[in-house]
């Protein structure tokens, strides 16, 4: 799975003003270990622009009260702030109604919600759930946990040599399945999966499709209707928003049919001694006081991304993919192997690589001395690691505030890692 | 010496490039134990052969082999460990383990972060708590002292030792 050189004709036009964008992210202005901080770990968690933190501060300083269930004006303003963020998020992913947007803690909770609510109500011993070999543990373990209770089968879509999904046996795998749960983009090797094709295939077999959009939604224009998805999970902190807030989008009729996940305040219409009546969607799935300020912050992150334009964001990242693949191959040749699809436009802005026989942990240690943040490890995708035949990879990932100079620093730092370990 | 050179002493890189006692032993009579560092995916496999597990602390490590994959710190620490413990009694190995772990924590400038890592690694075994007056480490193992300045790497350095402790426990119990 080594990359070949990209064709320059693949390069889309990249019109973002990265210097101006960088200036919006105070955290990037610091030095680390005496060097300019070069943050290449946005796939784990992105940074946030001042507009996001200011929106949250402003909310706390002017608007905060618990949402819903209050007659006073301040609480009404807080509720409005939260519901307006819900509308922004709905718009951002092309949802037909804001009622289809459920706020959770993160993508992990969103996927667990699908498993524990829809899955528990719909899956039994004679059923099957189809996953893929590139899933994050967040889209594996909840299904394994549920399968242990309900006895359904878990099937796996395999990968091709170059890190795409191998759809040869898709029809067979989907036969008799009730759900296909698949990541729209690998957080390890960057593969973009053909969600629309998979959704149509799943539907043809009477199955639903749950999309882990954790890496996709922050980086590519998303339209749940065009994707023909049934569920979509993602996290705020990977899309310039705060930690502590995530989203589950689902078709409204599914949310209406599903039993509540967590029980408590906020999710009920009525409670009597002998039982309760759940609230309408989406509140039915939002038990307890929600992370209101974080939701407001997520709304501001959506505004920021909208102001850049998601098509521009994507074009920029494809350009960086091409630049990084070319730069690293030109400088290190056979000494570097880049995992995953070889075409820059088949990938998100995530690049796992092996550098000679150096262990990723050692590589990242040296890069850290140069102020470069990359992540070594299994990236919560151990089944994929086993397929790649490694225990860990070093992973660099980019976003709107990264540019070619960051890739150059990465390459220089790798050079010095090679020198340090004398290989 | 910079912190980084301190971390990657020549002798460490030597053990990493040419690991000692690499390979497998037949099980039984040897005992095989796997250890994982969930943080970075490092993996160590210890094959331990005791002359007579029933002797407990007096049993002698007649042979040891190491397998697995991982970073220079986890692999070199395991390699050095294998060289040190061969021929020692279980009691001596336990004392050495204690001393090694003490070195990983008490020469620590930023105790708080160091401590949390060490505590986490302790969770996975039941070895006794460190003694503050543990003997100074000498020989090649002392080269690993630089690891304490990099708290996240302490787990790498102790992986082989924790796995050996588990292998000893399992050998004696079975
Ligand atoms: C593809 C994918 N799915 C799910 C998750 C889980 O996200 P979170 O930890 O925010 O719940 C991640 C985060 O690493 C991811 O990359």
Coordinates of C-alpha atoms in Angstrom, one line a residue, chain A residues 84 133 274 351 378:
Chain A
X84 CA -30.7 28.2 16.5
X133 CA -12.6 -3.5 8.1
X274 CA -46.8 3.6 36.5
X351 CA -2.0 10.4 6.1
X378 CA -3.5 2.3 16.5

